[in-house]
Coordinates of C-alpha atoms and ligand atoms in Angstrom, one line a residue:
Chain A
L1 CA 18.7 -36.0 -5.4
I2 CA 17.4 -33.8 -2.5
E3 CA 17.0 -34.8 1.2
A4 CA 15.7 -32.1 3.2
R5 CA 14.9 -32.6 6.9
D6 CA 13.4 -30.0 9.3
L7 CA 14.4 -26.8 7.6
V8 CA 13.8 -23.8 9.6
K9 CA 14.4 -20.1 8.7
T10 CA 13.5 -17.3 10.9
Y11 CA 13.8 -13.6 10.3
I12 CA 14.0 -11.3 13.5
M13 CA 12.8 -7.9 13.0
G14 CA 12.8 -5.8 16.2
D15 CA 10.5 -7.8 18.5
E16 CA 8.8 -9.5 15.7
E17 CA 9.6 -13.1 14.5
V18 CA 8.8 -14.2 11.1
H19 CA 8.9 -17.8 10.5
A20 CA 9.5 -18.0 6.9
L21 CA 10.2 -21.9 7.3
A22 CA 8.9 -23.8 10.3
G23 CA 10.1 -27.4 9.6
V24 CA 10.3 -28.5 6.2
T25 CA 10.9 -32.2 5.3
F26 CA 10.7 -33.9 2.0
T27 CA 12.8 -35.9 -0.6
I28 CA 13.2 -35.4 -4.3
P29 CA 14.4 -38.5 -6.1
H30 CA 16.9 -38.3 -9.2
G31 CA 14.9 -37.3 -12.2
G32 CA 11.9 -35.9 -10.0
Y33 CA 9.6 -33.3 -11.4
A34 CA 7.5 -31.5 -8.6
A35 CA 5.7 -28.4 -8.4
V36 CA 5.7 -26.3 -5.0
I37 CA 2.3 -24.4 -4.6
G38 CA 0.9 -22.1 -1.8
P39 CA -0.3 -18.7 -0.9
S40 CA 1.7 -15.5 -1.3
G41 CA 4.2 -15.6 1.8
S42 CA 4.0 -19.0 2.5
G43 CA 7.8 -19.6 2.1
K44 CA 8.2 -20.9 -1.4
S45 CA 10.9 -18.6 -2.5
T46 CA 12.6 -19.0 0.8
L47 CA 12.7 -22.8 0.4
M48 CA 14.0 -22.4 -3.1
N49 CA 16.9 -20.1 -2.2
I50 CA 18.0 -22.4 0.7
I51 CA 17.8 -25.5 -1.8
G52 CA 19.8 -23.7 -4.5
G53 CA 22.5 -22.8 -1.9
L54 CA 21.8 -19.0 -2.1
D55 CA 20.6 -18.8 1.4
T56 CA 21.3 -20.9 4.5
P57 CA 18.7 -22.3 6.9
G58 CA 18.6 -21.6 10.7
G59 CA 18.1 -25.1 11.4
G60 CA 17.7 -28.7 9.9
A61 CA 19.7 -30.8 7.2
L62 CA 19.9 -30.5 3.6
V63 CA 21.9 -33.0 1.3
I64 CA 22.0 -32.4 -2.4
N65 CA 23.5 -34.9 -4.9
G66 CA 25.4 -36.3 -1.9
A67 CA 26.7 -32.8 -0.8
D68 CA 25.9 -31.7 2.8
L69 CA 25.2 -28.1 2.2
G70 CA 25.5 -27.4 6.0
A71 CA 29.0 -28.3 5.8
L72 CA 30.0 -26.0 3.0
D73 CA 31.3 -22.3 3.4
D74 CA 30.5 -19.5 0.7
A75 CA 33.2 -20.7 -1.6
G76 CA 31.9 -24.3 -1.4
L77 CA 28.3 -23.2 -1.8
A78 CA 29.2 -21.1 -5.1
G79 CA 31.0 -24.1 -6.5
F80 CA 28.0 -26.3 -5.7
R81 CA 25.7 -23.8 -7.4
N82 CA 27.8 -23.6 -10.6
R83 CA 28.4 -27.2 -11.0
T84 CA 24.8 -28.5 -10.3
I85 CA 22.1 -25.8 -10.0
G86 CA 20.2 -23.8 -12.5
F87 CA 18.2 -21.1 -10.9
V88 CA 15.3 -19.1 -12.5
F89 CA 14.6 -16.1 -10.2
Q90 CA 11.2 -14.8 -9.4
S91 CA 12.5 -11.5 -10.4
F92 CA 14.8 -12.6 -13.1
N93 CA 17.9 -10.9 -12.0
L94 CA 19.4 -10.4 -15.5
L95 CA 22.4 -8.1 -15.7
P96 CA 21.1 -4.7 -17.4
R97 CA 24.2 -3.9 -19.3
L98 CA 24.3 -7.3 -21.1
T99 CA 22.3 -8.5 -24.0
A100 CA 20.1 -11.5 -23.8
L101 CA 22.9 -13.5 -25.5
E102 CA 25.5 -12.3 -23.0
N103 CA 23.2 -12.8 -20.1
V104 CA 22.9 -16.6 -21.1
E105 CA 26.6 -16.8 -21.8
L106 CA 27.6 -15.7 -18.4
P107 CA 27.3 -19.0 -16.5
M108 CA 29.3 -20.7 -19.1
M109 CA 32.1 -18.0 -19.0
Y110 CA 32.5 -18.9 -15.2
A111 CA 32.5 -22.7 -16.2
G112 CA 35.4 -22.1 -18.6
V113 CA 33.5 -22.9 -21.6
A114 CA 35.2 -21.7 -24.8
P115 CA 33.8 -18.6 -26.6
A116 CA 32.6 -20.2 -29.9
E117 CA 30.9 -23.0 -27.9
R118 CA 29.0 -20.8 -25.4
R119 CA 27.8 -18.3 -28.1
L120 CA 26.4 -21.4 -30.0
R121 CA 24.7 -22.8 -26.9
A122 CA 23.4 -19.4 -25.8
G123 CA 21.9 -18.7 -29.2
A124 CA 20.3 -22.2 -29.5
L125 CA 18.7 -21.9 -25.9
L126 CA 17.3 -18.5 -26.9
D127 CA 16.0 -19.9 -30.0
R128 CA 14.3 -22.7 -28.0
V129 CA 12.5 -20.2 -25.6
G130 CA 11.2 -18.2 -28.7
L131 CA 13.7 -15.2 -28.5
G132 CA 15.6 -15.9 -31.6
Q133 CA 14.8 -12.3 -32.7
R134 CA 15.7 -10.6 -29.5
K135 CA 19.3 -11.9 -29.0
T136 CA 20.9 -8.5 -29.0
H137 CA 18.3 -6.8 -27.0
R138 CA 19.3 -5.6 -23.3
P139 CA 16.7 -6.3 -20.6
T140 CA 15.2 -2.9 -20.7
Q141 CA 14.6 -3.5 -24.4
L142 CA 12.5 -6.7 -23.7
S143 CA 9.0 -7.2 -22.5
G144 CA 8.4 -8.9 -19.0
G145 CA 7.7 -12.2 -20.5
Q146 CA 10.8 -12.1 -22.6
Q147 CA 13.0 -11.2 -19.7
Q148 CA 11.7 -14.2 -18.0
R149 CA 12.6 -16.4 -20.9
V150 CA 16.0 -15.0 -21.0
A151 CA 16.2 -16.0 -17.3
I152 CA 15.0 -19.6 -18.1
A153 CA 17.7 -20.0 -21.1
R154 CA 20.4 -18.6 -18.6
A155 CA 19.4 -21.3 -16.0
L156 CA 19.9 -24.1 -18.5
A157 CA 23.1 -22.7 -20.0
C158 CA 25.5 -25.2 -18.0
R159 CA 23.3 -28.2 -18.4
P160 CA 22.4 -28.4 -14.5
A161 CA 21.4 -31.6 -12.8
L162 CA 18.8 -29.7 -10.7
L163 CA 16.5 -26.9 -12.3
L164 CA 15.0 -24.6 -9.7
A165 CA 12.4 -22.4 -11.2
D166 CA 10.7 -19.7 -9.1
E167 CA 7.4 -19.0 -10.9
P168 CA 9.0 -19.4 -14.5
T169 CA 5.7 -18.7 -16.3
G170 CA 4.4 -16.0 -14.3
A171 CA 4.8 -13.3 -17.0
L172 CA 4.0 -15.6 -19.9
D173 CA 0.8 -16.0 -22.0
T174 CA -0.9 -19.5 -22.3
A175 CA 0.8 -20.5 -25.5
T176 CA 4.4 -19.4 -24.4
T177 CA 3.7 -21.2 -21.1
E178 CA 2.8 -24.5 -22.9
E179 CA 6.1 -24.1 -24.8
I180 CA 8.1 -23.7 -21.7
L181 CA 6.4 -26.6 -20.1
R182 CA 7.2 -28.8 -23.1
L183 CA 10.9 -27.7 -22.8
F184 CA 10.8 -28.7 -19.0
A185 CA 9.1 -32.1 -20.0
D186 CA 11.8 -32.7 -22.5
L187 CA 14.6 -31.8 -20.0
N188 CA 13.0 -34.0 -17.4
A189 CA 12.8 -37.0 -19.9
E190 CA 16.6 -36.4 -20.3
G191 CA 17.2 -36.9 -16.6
V192 CA 17.1 -33.2 -15.2
T193 CA 15.5 -33.0 -11.8
I194 CA 13.0 -30.1 -11.7
L195 CA 11.3 -28.0 -9.0
I196 CA 8.9 -25.3 -10.0
V197 CA 7.3 -22.9 -7.8
T198 CA 4.0 -21.9 -9.3
H199 CA 0.7 -20.1 -8.5
E200 CA -1.1 -21.7 -11.6
M201 CA -2.8 -24.9 -11.2
D202 CA -2.4 -25.7 -14.9
V203 CA 1.4 -25.4 -14.5
A204 CA 1.4 -27.6 -11.2
R205 CA -0.7 -30.3 -13.0
A206 CA 1.8 -30.5 -15.8
T207 CA 4.5 -31.8 -13.3
H208 CA 4.6 -35.3 -11.8
R209 CA 4.0 -34.4 -8.0
I210 CA 2.4 -31.4 -5.9
I211 CA 3.9 -30.1 -2.8
E212 CA 1.8 -27.6 -1.1
M213 CA 3.0 -25.0 1.5
R214 CA 1.3 -22.9 3.9
D215 CA 2.8 -20.7 6.7
G216 CA 6.3 -22.2 6.2
R217 CA 5.3 -25.8 6.4
I218 CA 4.5 -28.6 3.8
V219 CA 0.6 -29.4 4.3
A220 CA 0.3 -31.8 1.5
D221 CA 2.5 -33.8 -0.9
N222 CA 0.9 -35.8 -3.7
P223 CA 1.6 -37.3 -7.1
V224 CA -0.4 -35.9 -10.0
P225 CA -2.8 -38.6 -11.0
H226 CA -1.8 -39.4 -14.5
H227 CA 2.0 -39.6 -13.9
Chain B
L1 CA -12.0 9.1 -20.4
I2 CA -9.4 7.7 -22.8
E3 CA -9.5 8.5 -26.5
A4 CA -6.5 6.7 -28.4
R5 CA -6.1 7.0 -32.2
D6 CA -3.6 5.2 -34.4
L7 CA -0.9 5.0 -31.6
V8 CA 2.4 3.9 -33.1
K9 CA 5.8 3.1 -31.3
T10 CA 8.8 1.9 -33.1
Y11 CA 12.3 1.0 -31.8
I12 CA 15.1 1.3 -34.1
M13 CA 18.1 -1.0 -33.3
G14 CA 20.9 -1.1 -35.9
D15 CA 19.0 -2.0 -39.1
E16 CA 16.1 -3.6 -37.1
E17 CA 12.7 -2.1 -36.6
V18 CA 10.6 -3.1 -33.8
H19 CA 7.1 -2.4 -34.3
A20 CA 5.9 -2.4 -30.5
L21 CA 2.7 -0.5 -31.4
A22 CA 1.4 -0.6 -35.1
G23 CA -1.6 1.5 -34.9
V24 CA -3.6 1.1 -31.7
T25 CA -7.2 2.8 -31.7
F26 CA -9.8 2.5 -28.8
T27 CA -12.0 4.5 -26.5
I28 CA -12.6 3.8 -22.7
P29 CA -15.5 5.5 -21.1
H30 CA -15.6 7.1 -17.7
G31 CA -16.0 4.3 -15.1
G32 CA -14.8 1.7 -17.8
Y33 CA -13.2 -1.5 -16.6
A34 CA -11.2 -3.4 -19.3
A35 CA -8.6 -6.0 -19.5
V36 CA -5.8 -6.1 -22.1
I37 CA -4.6 -9.5 -23.2
G38 CA -2.3 -10.9 -25.8
P39 CA 1.0 -12.9 -26.2
S40 CA 4.2 -12.0 -24.6
G41 CA 5.7 -9.1 -26.5
S42 CA 2.6 -8.2 -28.3
G43 CA 2.7 -4.4 -26.9
K44 CA 0.7 -4.4 -23.8
S45 CA 3.1 -2.8 -21.5
T46 CA 4.3 -0.4 -24.2
L47 CA 0.5 0.7 -24.5
M48 CA 0.1 1.1 -20.8
N49 CA 3.3 3.2 -20.5
I50 CA 1.9 5.5 -23.1
I51 CA -1.4 5.9 -21.7
G52 CA 0.1 6.5 -18.2
G53 CA 2.2 9.3 -19.5
L54 CA 5.6 7.5 -18.8
D55 CA 6.4 7.1 -22.6
T56 CA 5.4 9.1 -25.7
P57 CA 4.0 7.5 -28.9
G58 CA 5.9 8.0 -32.3
G59 CA 2.6 8.8 -34.0
G60 CA -1.1 8.9 -33.3
A61 CA -3.3 10.8 -30.8
L62 CA -4.2 10.3 -27.1
V63 CA -6.6 12.4 -25.1
I64 CA -7.3 11.4 -21.3
N65 CA -9.6 13.2 -19.1
G66 CA -9.7 16.0 -21.7
A67 CA -6.0 16.5 -21.6
D68 CA -4.3 16.1 -25.1
L69 CA -1.1 14.2 -23.9
G70 CA 0.8 15.0 -27.2
A71 CA 0.8 18.8 -26.2
L72 CA 2.4 18.3 -22.8
D73 CA 6.1 18.5 -22.0
D74 CA 7.9 16.4 -19.4
A75 CA 6.6 18.7 -16.6
G76 CA 3.0 18.6 -17.9
L77 CA 3.2 14.9 -18.3
A78 CA 4.5 14.4 -14.6
G79 CA 1.6 16.7 -13.4
F80 CA -1.0 14.7 -15.3
R81 CA 0.4 11.4 -13.9
N82 CA 0.3 12.6 -10.2
R83 CA -3.1 14.1 -10.5
T84 CA -5.0 11.5 -12.6
I85 CA -3.2 8.1 -12.8
G86 CA -2.4 5.2 -10.5
F87 CA 0.3 2.8 -12.0
V88 CA 1.0 -0.7 -11.0
F89 CA 4.3 -1.5 -12.8
Q90 CA 4.8 -5.2 -14.2
S91 CA 8.2 -5.2 -12.1
F92 CA 6.7 -3.3 -9.1
N93 CA 9.5 -0.6 -9.1
L94 CA 9.4 -0.2 -5.3
L95 CA 12.1 1.9 -3.5
P96 CA 14.3 -0.6 -1.9
R97 CA 15.4 1.7 1.0
L98 CA 11.9 2.4 2.1
T99 CA 9.4 0.3 4.0
A100 CA 6.3 -0.8 2.6
L101 CA 4.3 2.0 4.4
E102 CA 6.7 4.6 3.1
N103 CA 6.6 3.3 -0.4
V104 CA 2.7 3.9 -0.3
E105 CA 3.1 7.3 1.4
L106 CA 5.5 8.5 -1.3
P107 CA 3.0 9.8 -4.0
M108 CA 1.0 11.4 -1.2
M109 CA 4.0 13.4 -0.1
Y110 CA 4.4 14.7 -3.6
A111 CA 0.8 15.6 -3.5
G112 CA 1.2 17.7 -0.3
V113 CA -1.0 15.3 1.8
A114 CA -0.3 16.1 5.7
P115 CA 2.0 13.4 7.4
A116 CA -0.6 12.2 9.9
E117 CA -3.4 11.9 7.0
R118 CA -1.0 10.0 4.6
R119 CA 0.4 7.5 7.3
L120 CA -3.4 6.7 8.1
R121 CA -4.1 6.2 4.6
A122 CA -1.2 4.1 3.6
G123 CA -1.8 1.9 6.6
A124 CA -5.5 1.5 5.7
L125 CA -4.4 0.5 2.0
L126 CA -1.8 -1.9 3.2
D127 CA -4.5 -3.7 5.5
R128 CA -6.8 -3.6 2.5
V129 CA -4.3 -5.8 0.3
G130 CA -3.6 -8.1 3.4
L131 CA -0.2 -6.6 4.3
G132 CA -1.3 -5.4 7.7
Q133 CA 1.5 -7.4 9.2
R134 CA 4.4 -6.3 6.8
K135 CA 4.0 -2.5 7.0
T136 CA 7.6 -2.1 8.3
H137 CA 9.3 -4.6 5.9
R138 CA 11.4 -3.2 3.1
P139 CA 11.0 -4.8 -0.3
T140 CA 13.8 -7.3 0.0
Q141 CA 12.0 -8.5 3.4
L142 CA 8.8 -9.3 1.3
S143 CA 7.8 -12.2 -0.9
G144 CA 7.2 -11.6 -4.7
G145 CA 3.4 -11.3 -4.1
Q146 CA 3.7 -9.1 -1.1
Q147 CA 5.9 -6.6 -3.1
Q148 CA 3.2 -6.7 -5.9
R149 CA 0.5 -5.9 -3.3
V150 CA 2.6 -3.0 -2.0
A151 CA 2.9 -1.6 -5.6
I152 CA -1.1 -1.9 -5.8
A153 CA -1.5 -0.1 -2.6
R154 CA 0.9 2.8 -3.8
A155 CA -1.0 3.0 -7.1
L156 CA -4.1 3.8 -5.2
A157 CA -2.5 6.2 -2.6
C158 CA -3.8 9.4 -4.3
R159 CA -7.2 8.0 -5.2
P160 CA -6.7 8.2 -9.0
A161 CA -9.2 8.6 -11.5
L162 CA -7.5 6.0 -13.9
L163 CA -5.8 2.9 -12.4
L164 CA -3.3 1.1 -15.0
A165 CA -2.4 -2.1 -13.6
D166 CA 0.3 -4.2 -15.7
E167 CA -0.2 -7.7 -14.5
P168 CA -1.2 -6.9 -10.9
T169 CA -2.1 -10.5 -9.8
G170 CA 0.9 -12.0 -11.7
A171 CA 2.7 -13.2 -8.5
L172 CA -0.4 -13.9 -6.5
D173 CA -2.2 -17.2 -5.4
T174 CA -5.7 -17.7 -6.4
A175 CA -7.2 -16.4 -3.1
T176 CA -5.2 -13.3 -2.8
T177 CA -5.9 -12.7 -6.5
E178 CA -9.8 -12.9 -5.8
E179 CA -9.3 -10.3 -2.9
I180 CA -7.5 -7.9 -5.2
L181 CA -10.2 -8.3 -7.9
R182 CA -12.9 -7.8 -5.2
L183 CA -11.0 -4.5 -4.5
F184 CA -10.8 -3.5 -8.0
A185 CA -14.6 -4.1 -8.5
D186 CA -15.2 -1.9 -5.4
L187 CA -13.1 0.8 -6.8
N188 CA -14.8 0.6 -10.3
A189 CA -18.2 0.9 -8.5
E190 CA -17.0 4.1 -6.9
G191 CA -16.3 5.6 -10.4
V192 CA -12.4 4.6 -10.8
T193 CA -11.8 3.7 -14.6
I194 CA -9.5 0.5 -14.7
L195 CA -7.3 -0.9 -17.3
I196 CA -5.6 -4.3 -16.3
V197 CA -2.9 -6.1 -18.4
T198 CA -3.3 -9.7 -17.6
H199 CA -2.3 -13.2 -18.9
E200 CA -5.0 -14.9 -16.9
M201 CA -8.2 -15.4 -18.6
D202 CA -10.0 -15.7 -15.1
V203 CA -8.6 -12.2 -14.3
A204 CA -9.8 -10.9 -17.8
R205 CA -13.3 -12.3 -17.3
A206 CA -13.7 -10.5 -13.9
T207 CA -13.6 -7.2 -15.8
H208 CA -16.3 -5.8 -18.1
R209 CA -14.6 -5.8 -21.4
I210 CA -11.5 -7.8 -23.1
I211 CA -9.2 -6.0 -25.4
E212 CA -6.9 -8.4 -27.2
M213 CA -3.5 -7.5 -28.7
R214 CA -1.2 -9.2 -31.1
D215 CA 2.0 -7.8 -32.8
G216 CA 1.3 -4.2 -31.7
R217 CA -2.4 -4.2 -32.8
I218 CA -5.8 -4.5 -31.2
V219 CA -7.2 -7.9 -32.9
A220 CA -10.4 -8.0 -30.7
D221 CA -12.4 -5.8 -28.7
N222 CA -15.5 -7.5 -26.8
P223 CA -17.6 -7.0 -23.7
V224 CA -17.6 -9.8 -21.2
P225 CA -20.9 -11.7 -21.5
H226 CA -22.5 -11.1 -18.1
H227 CA -21.5 -7.4 -17.8
Ligands
LIG301 N1 14.6 -10.7 4.7 C1 13.3 -11.0 5.3 N2 13.1 -10.4 6.4 C2 11.8 -10.5 6.9 N3 10.8 -11.4 6.6 C3 11.0 -11.8 5.3 C4 12.4 -11.8 4.7 N4 12.5 -12.4 3.6 C5 11.0 -13.1 3.5 N5 10.4 -12.6 4.5 C6 9.0 -13.0 4.9 O1 9.0 -14.6 4.8 C7 7.7 -15.0 4.3 C8 8.1 -16.0 3.2 O2 8.6 -15.3 2.0 P1 8.7 -16.0 0.8 O3 9.3 -15.0 -0.4 O4 9.4 -17.3 0.8 O5 7.2 -16.2 0.2 P2 6.5 -17.0 -1.1 O6 5.8 -18.1 -0.7 O7 7.6 -17.0 -2.2 O8 5.6 -15.9 -1.6 P3 5.3 -15.4 -3.1 O9 4.2 -16.4 -3.7 O10 4.4 -14.1 -2.8 O11 6.4 -15.1 -3.8 C9 7.0 -13.8 3.8 O12 5.9 -13.4 4.8 C10 7.9 -12.6 3.8 O13 7.3 -11.3 4.3
LIG302 N1 13.4 -0.2 -25.6 C1 13.1 -1.2 -26.5 N2 13.9 -1.4 -27.6 C2 13.6 -2.3 -28.6 N3 12.4 -3.1 -28.5 C3 11.7 -3.0 -27.4 C4 12.1 -2.1 -26.4 N4 10.9 -2.0 -25.4 C5 10.1 -3.1 -25.8 N5 10.6 -3.6 -27.0 C6 10.0 -4.7 -27.7 O1 8.6 -4.1 -28.1 C7 7.8 -5.5 -28.0 C8 6.5 -5.3 -26.9 O2 7.0 -5.1 -25.8 P1 6.0 -5.1 -24.5 O3 6.8 -4.8 -23.3 O4 5.0 -3.9 -24.7 O5 5.2 -6.5 -24.6 P2 4.1 -7.0 -23.7 O6 3.1 -7.2 -24.4 O7 4.0 -6.2 -22.3 O8 4.8 -8.4 -23.2 P3 4.8 -9.3 -21.8 O9 3.4 -9.8 -21.9 O10 5.9 -10.2 -22.0 O11 5.0 -8.5 -20.6 C9 8.6 -6.5 -27.5 O12 8.7 -7.6 -28.4 C10 9.9 -6.1 -27.0 O13 11.1 -6.9 -27.2
LIG303 MG1 8.0 -16.1 -4.0
LIG304 MG1 4.5 -6.6 -20.5

């Protein structure tokens, strides 16, 4: 599903160069389920944003679901994201004036889903992440872990082929984390390809493969033993 | 240092009542070092915001460093916060137009610290949290874990007597987390009272006492065995 070759991303600040990605190459098959781990600042979010079409690399090639992202303009990338990607942001990025339900409905509105259908689906997704009692709360009326779960539900609203989750359990207690990992395992069994950035080895070991980054590079890429 | 008795916080939404805090009572001695754990939505951030004078309880009593917070108006609470509290927010709350250095200097500006002195101290704090190479970056030019560390440095800028940290290592890898915990242990040895909200048992066990919450109440309060 994902073919990345020699991805590079450099930020120039005055006379300083930050090599956020310094040549990243890997392949994720259809139905793959991988964790991306590594120290703070090693380039994990930068990589996720590029894979999700939210950012462009300075160099290298990226093909997802047959689409060459380097050949797409802004409109093309937006269309690609809407059709293919579900993204859980490290800082959630919920719309503060919308309720939890409305935040989850938003991608479906863009996709032209009928109002009754999307209200039903948004409600079901919020139930599934344990927020059945919080549907009418706005982000400021939700705890950190509740906001994170709204972000997860929203990423799943349009049944994406590829789920990109940047630390989706960072704000969650152990029991809630396990519920979310069970949800991800179910989705993967249904054919959804999943990439999770995480700092927690328990979460990484729940996936099928661990890709380790350091200083903008991949330094290890191994299957998880029992998968 | 902290005496909390029967703290209550209820949110009313239409005909729904959310009991965020349902009667919280505990005492933290001077130089105490405690972790607050519990499920997502159990009231941890609500409790921290009230202890930090950022929110007021609906009922109950709270005395910190001899000050009865219930007797303070907004100006009094602001003064209390500036003098006594260092707060690390669950969502960081950095000012997006300021650099890391400027964000850390800000509390010192309010406290009237001279420019040369606060620039030196801000730089030293950023060095201490491993961000010596990121001082001129703005929040959008920092990774999630780097933003979190700026928030930690800022909380320490005015040498607070009480450090309140709401999930201060949530976005950090294991090695960086250990550095932050060593920093907190050093501060505690110097006499700083510390309350940490965390989801990670490793972090909780690095403190001296674990306070467990569930549904707005304290359900357990025990010393950590080797302390
Ligand atoms: N716009 C930018 N300008 C300059 N440097 C940047 C910018 N965005 C990110 N960086 C730098 O690029 C590096 C990689 O950032 P990235 O957000 O990908 O790290 P990360 O692995 O996700 O870290 P974390 O685990 O802390 O979230 C960091 O050192 C960061 O300071
Ligand atoms: N302004 C508000 N209006 C209504 N309900 C609220 C409001 N703020 C918080 N809540 C509710 O109060 C409860 C406690 O929230 P709090 O943020 O203290 O939880 P928490 O323990 O910090 O959770 P997390 O671990 O997810 O950060 C949650 O169920 C939340 O939905
Ligand atoms: Mg990141
Ligand atoms: Mg919280």
